[in-house]
Amino acid sequence: MRLILLGPPGAGKGTQAQRLVEKHKIPQLSTGDMLRAAVAAQSPVGLKAKAVMDAGELVSDDIVNAIVAERIDQADCKAGFILDGYPRTLAQADAVESMLSERKLKLDTVIELVVDDKALVGRIVKRADDAKAAGLPVRKDDNPQVFDERLREYYKKTAPLTGYYYAKKLLTNVDGMASIDDVTAQIEAVLNTVSA
Ligand code: AMP
């Protein structure tokens, strides 16, 4: 099973991806996590990406495409994977298509978590508060100022992907404002139709 989770920052993609990992035993490929790891390791990619990420803007397509292309060749991706936070631009979506067709693989489905913008900033603030309370590091971009830019980037560059995947008959909308368990149930219902 190869699927994409689409949706704005704070929509719950990461939370749902983790549940899918447990249930379907396929890895979550979060470009945000991979980039944060690169920043922490101060690798050449991390050094390039840091300022862009801190500003809430998108890292270049070349960088993220290369990271994902390398990642999907690893053994744990053989049975499938969940793309979380990638693709985020039309150029990245084209890159996914090429990557998969070069490997004679196909994308099974794209699930969009549809949420109310007004709820998003509250979720981001909560994520930062929860991390702080748990003694975990707080993401530098999880604050209302940077979040504004992240949302703008989403509408400018990522939202067009819904049309792209709709046209390919791969898109299903899920109500991301429902409870976490409900959203999981809606996603599982979509996956059942795909694997049936
Ligand atoms: P996320 O954890 O998915 O919210 O990503 C955090 C940040 O990493 C984003 O605001 C971007 O700066 C960067 N990033 C993550 N995924 C991508 C991507 N697919 N394309 C470009 N930048 C990305």
Short mmCIF file of N, CA and C in Angstrom, two decimals, residues 32-109:
data_model
loop_
_atom_site.label_atom_id
_atom_site.label_comp_id
_atom_site.label_asym_id
_atom_site.label_seq_id
_atom_site.Cartn_x
_atom_site.Cartn_y
_atom_site.Cartn_z
N GLY A 32 9.24 16.34 6.70
CA GLY A 32 9.51 17.27 7.80
C GLY A 32 10.43 16.62 8.83
N ASP A 33 10.11 15.38 9.23
CA ASP A 33 10.96 14.66 10.20
C ASP A 33 12.36 14.44 9.63
N MET A 34 12.41 14.07 8.36
CA MET A 34 13.73 13.79 7.75
C MET A 34 14.57 15.06 7.70
N LEU A 35 13.91 16.18 7.36
CA LEU A 35 14.64 17.45 7.30
C LEU A 35 15.08 17.89 8.69
N ARG A 36 14.19 17.68 9.69
CA ARG A 36 14.58 18.06 11.06
C ARG A 36 15.78 17.22 11.52
N ALA A 37 15.80 15.94 11.13
CA ALA A 37 16.94 15.08 11.49
C ALA A 37 18.21 15.61 10.80
N ALA A 38 18.07 16.05 9.56
CA ALA A 38 19.23 16.59 8.83
C ALA A 38 19.73 17.87 9.48
N VAL A 39 18.78 18.69 9.95
CA VAL A 39 19.17 19.93 10.63
C VAL A 39 19.92 19.59 11.92
N ALA A 40 19.36 18.63 12.68
CA ALA A 40 19.99 18.25 13.96
C ALA A 40 21.39 17.70 13.73
N ALA A 41 21.56 16.95 12.63
CA ALA A 41 22.86 16.33 12.34
C ALA A 41 23.81 17.33 11.68
N GLN A 42 23.31 18.49 11.37
CA GLN A 42 24.09 19.54 10.69
C GLN A 42 24.73 19.02 9.40
N SER A 43 23.97 18.17 8.70
CA SER A 43 24.44 17.64 7.41
C SER A 43 24.34 18.77 6.38
N PRO A 44 24.96 18.59 5.21
CA PRO A 44 24.87 19.65 4.20
C PRO A 44 23.41 20.02 3.87
N VAL A 45 22.54 19.01 3.78
CA VAL A 45 21.12 19.29 3.52
C VAL A 45 20.52 20.09 4.67
N GLY A 46 20.84 19.67 5.89
CA GLY A 46 20.31 20.34 7.08
C GLY A 46 20.74 21.79 7.14
N LEU A 47 22.00 22.04 6.80
CA LEU A 47 22.51 23.41 6.85
C LEU A 47 21.78 24.30 5.84
N LYS A 48 21.47 23.71 4.67
CA LYS A 48 20.74 24.48 3.65
C LYS A 48 19.30 24.71 4.06
N ALA A 49 18.69 23.70 4.70
CA ALA A 49 17.25 23.74 4.95
C ALA A 49 16.86 24.58 6.17
N LYS A 50 17.76 24.72 7.13
CA LYS A 50 17.37 25.25 8.45
C LYS A 50 16.65 26.61 8.38
N ALA A 51 17.27 27.58 7.72
CA ALA A 51 16.69 28.93 7.73
C ALA A 51 15.33 28.94 7.03
N VAL A 52 15.23 28.17 5.96
CA VAL A 52 13.97 28.10 5.20
C VAL A 52 12.86 27.51 6.08
N MET A 53 13.20 26.45 6.79
CA MET A 53 12.20 25.81 7.66
C MET A 53 11.81 26.74 8.80
N ASP A 54 12.79 27.39 9.40
CA ASP A 54 12.49 28.29 10.52
C ASP A 54 11.57 29.43 10.09
N ALA A 55 11.64 29.80 8.79
CA ALA A 55 10.80 30.88 8.29
C ALA A 55 9.42 30.37 7.85
N GLY A 56 9.23 29.06 7.87
CA GLY A 56 7.94 28.49 7.47
C GLY A 56 7.77 28.35 5.97
N GLU A 57 8.88 28.50 5.25
CA GLU A 57 8.80 28.36 3.79
C GLU A 57 9.15 26.94 3.37
N LEU A 58 8.99 26.67 2.09
CA LEU A 58 9.27 25.30 1.62
C LEU A 58 10.72 25.17 1.18
N VAL A 59 11.30 24.04 1.55
CA VAL A 59 12.64 23.67 1.12
C VAL A 59 12.56 23.33 -0.38
N SER A 60 13.68 23.44 -1.09
CA SER A 60 13.61 23.29 -2.55
C SER A 60 13.18 21.86 -2.95
N ASP A 61 12.50 21.81 -4.08
CA ASP A 61 12.02 20.53 -4.58
C ASP A 61 13.17 19.54 -4.75
N ASP A 62 14.30 20.01 -5.29
CA ASP A 62 15.43 19.10 -5.53
C ASP A 62 15.86 18.39 -4.27
N ILE A 63 15.93 19.15 -3.18
CA ILE A 63 16.39 18.55 -1.92
C ILE A 63 15.41 17.49 -1.45
N VAL A 64 14.14 17.83 -1.37
CA VAL A 64 13.18 16.85 -0.82
C VAL A 64 12.99 15.67 -1.77
N ASN A 65 12.98 15.93 -3.06
CA ASN A 65 12.83 14.81 -4.00
C ASN A 65 13.98 13.81 -3.83
N ALA A 66 15.19 14.33 -3.67
CA ALA A 66 16.34 13.43 -3.52
C ALA A 66 16.23 12.61 -2.23
N ILE A 67 15.79 13.27 -1.15
CA ILE A 67 15.66 12.56 0.13
C ILE A 67 14.66 11.42 0.00
N VAL A 68 13.53 11.71 -0.63
CA VAL A 68 12.47 10.69 -0.72
C VAL A 68 12.90 9.56 -1.67
N ALA A 69 13.52 9.92 -2.78
CA ALA A 69 13.93 8.88 -3.74
C ALA A 69 14.87 7.89 -3.07
N GLU A 70 15.75 8.41 -2.23
CA GLU A 70 16.70 7.52 -1.55
C GLU A 70 15.97 6.67 -0.51
N ARG A 71 15.02 7.29 0.16
CA ARG A 71 14.32 6.60 1.26
C ARG A 71 13.45 5.45 0.76
N ILE A 72 12.79 5.64 -0.37
CA ILE A 72 11.86 4.58 -0.80
C ILE A 72 12.58 3.34 -1.32
N ASP A 73 13.89 3.46 -1.52
CA ASP A 73 14.64 2.28 -1.95
C ASP A 73 15.08 1.42 -0.77
N GLN A 74 14.81 1.89 0.43
CA GLN A 74 15.23 1.09 1.59
C GLN A 74 14.27 -0.08 1.80
N ALA A 75 14.83 -1.12 2.43
CA ALA A 75 14.12 -2.41 2.51
C ALA A 75 12.74 -2.29 3.16
N ASP A 76 12.61 -1.43 4.17
CA ASP A 76 11.34 -1.37 4.90
C ASP A 76 10.21 -0.75 4.07
N CYS A 77 10.55 -0.19 2.91
CA CYS A 77 9.51 0.42 2.07
C CYS A 77 8.97 -0.56 1.02
N LYS A 78 9.48 -1.78 1.06
CA LYS A 78 9.10 -2.75 0.02
C LYS A 78 7.60 -2.99 -0.04
N ALA A 79 6.98 -3.12 1.13
CA ALA A 79 5.54 -3.43 1.14
C ALA A 79 4.69 -2.16 1.03
N GLY A 80 5.33 -1.01 1.00
CA GLY A 80 4.57 0.24 0.87
C GLY A 80 5.05 1.28 1.85
N PHE A 81 4.40 2.43 1.81
CA PHE A 81 4.77 3.54 2.70
C PHE A 81 3.69 4.60 2.69
N ILE A 82 3.78 5.45 3.72
CA ILE A 82 2.84 6.58 3.84
C ILE A 82 3.65 7.85 3.64
N LEU A 83 3.31 8.62 2.65
CA LEU A 83 3.98 9.91 2.45
C LEU A 83 3.23 10.96 3.25
N ASP A 84 3.93 11.57 4.18
CA ASP A 84 3.32 12.53 5.10
C ASP A 84 4.07 13.87 4.94
N GLY A 85 3.38 14.85 4.37
CA GLY A 85 4.05 16.15 4.16
C GLY A 85 4.84 16.20 2.86
N TYR A 86 4.63 15.23 2.04
CA TYR A 86 5.29 15.15 0.73
C TYR A 86 4.36 14.37 -0.20
N PRO A 87 4.12 14.78 -1.42
CA PRO A 87 4.60 15.99 -2.07
C PRO A 87 3.87 17.24 -1.57
N ARG A 88 4.52 18.39 -1.76
CA ARG A 88 3.96 19.66 -1.30
C ARG A 88 3.89 20.67 -2.44
N THR A 89 4.38 20.32 -3.61
CA THR A 89 4.28 21.20 -4.79
C THR A 89 3.94 20.31 -5.98
N LEU A 90 3.47 20.96 -7.06
CA LEU A 90 3.15 20.16 -8.26
C LEU A 90 4.42 19.50 -8.81
N ALA A 91 5.57 20.18 -8.71
CA ALA A 91 6.81 19.57 -9.20
C ALA A 91 7.16 18.33 -8.38
N GLN A 92 6.88 18.39 -7.08
CA GLN A 92 7.14 17.19 -6.25
C GLN A 92 6.17 16.06 -6.61
N ALA A 93 4.94 16.44 -6.92
CA ALA A 93 3.96 15.40 -7.30
C ALA A 93 4.41 14.72 -8.60
N ASP A 94 4.92 15.51 -9.54
CA ASP A 94 5.45 14.91 -10.77
C ASP A 94 6.64 14.01 -10.45
N ALA A 95 7.46 14.45 -9.50
CA ALA A 95 8.63 13.64 -9.13
C ALA A 95 8.19 12.30 -8.53
N VAL A 96 7.14 12.31 -7.73
CA VAL A 96 6.63 11.06 -7.15
C VAL A 96 6.22 10.12 -8.28
N GLU A 97 5.51 10.70 -9.23
CA GLU A 97 5.04 9.87 -10.34
C GLU A 97 6.23 9.22 -11.07
N SER A 98 7.27 10.00 -11.35
CA SER A 98 8.43 9.44 -12.04
C SER A 98 9.13 8.40 -11.18
N MET A 99 9.30 8.74 -9.90
CA MET A 99 10.00 7.80 -8.99
C MET A 99 9.30 6.46 -8.98
N LEU A 100 7.97 6.51 -8.90
CA LEU A 100 7.23 5.25 -8.80
C LEU A 100 7.24 4.52 -10.13
N SER A 101 7.04 5.24 -11.21
CA SER A 101 6.98 4.51 -12.49
C SER A 101 8.35 3.94 -12.85
N GLU A 102 9.43 4.63 -12.50
CA GLU A 102 10.77 4.06 -12.74
C GLU A 102 10.95 2.75 -11.99
N ARG A 103 10.27 2.63 -10.87
CA ARG A 103 10.41 1.40 -10.06
C ARG A 103 9.25 0.44 -10.31
N LYS A 104 8.45 0.75 -11.30
CA LYS A 104 7.26 -0.06 -11.64
C LYS A 104 6.33 -0.24 -10.44
N LEU A 105 6.15 0.85 -9.72
CA LEU A 105 5.26 0.84 -8.56
C LEU A 105 4.11 1.80 -8.82
N LYS A 106 3.02 1.63 -8.07
CA LYS A 106 1.95 2.62 -8.25
C LYS A 106 1.47 3.17 -6.91
N LEU A 107 0.88 4.35 -7.03
CA LEU A 107 0.30 5.00 -5.86
C LEU A 107 -1.11 4.45 -5.72
N ASP A 108 -1.48 4.01 -4.51
CA ASP A 108 -2.81 3.44 -4.34
C ASP A 108 -3.87 4.49 -4.09
N THR A 109 -3.54 5.48 -3.25
CA THR A 109 -4.56 6.47 -2.94
C THR A 109 -3.96 7.74 -2.31
#
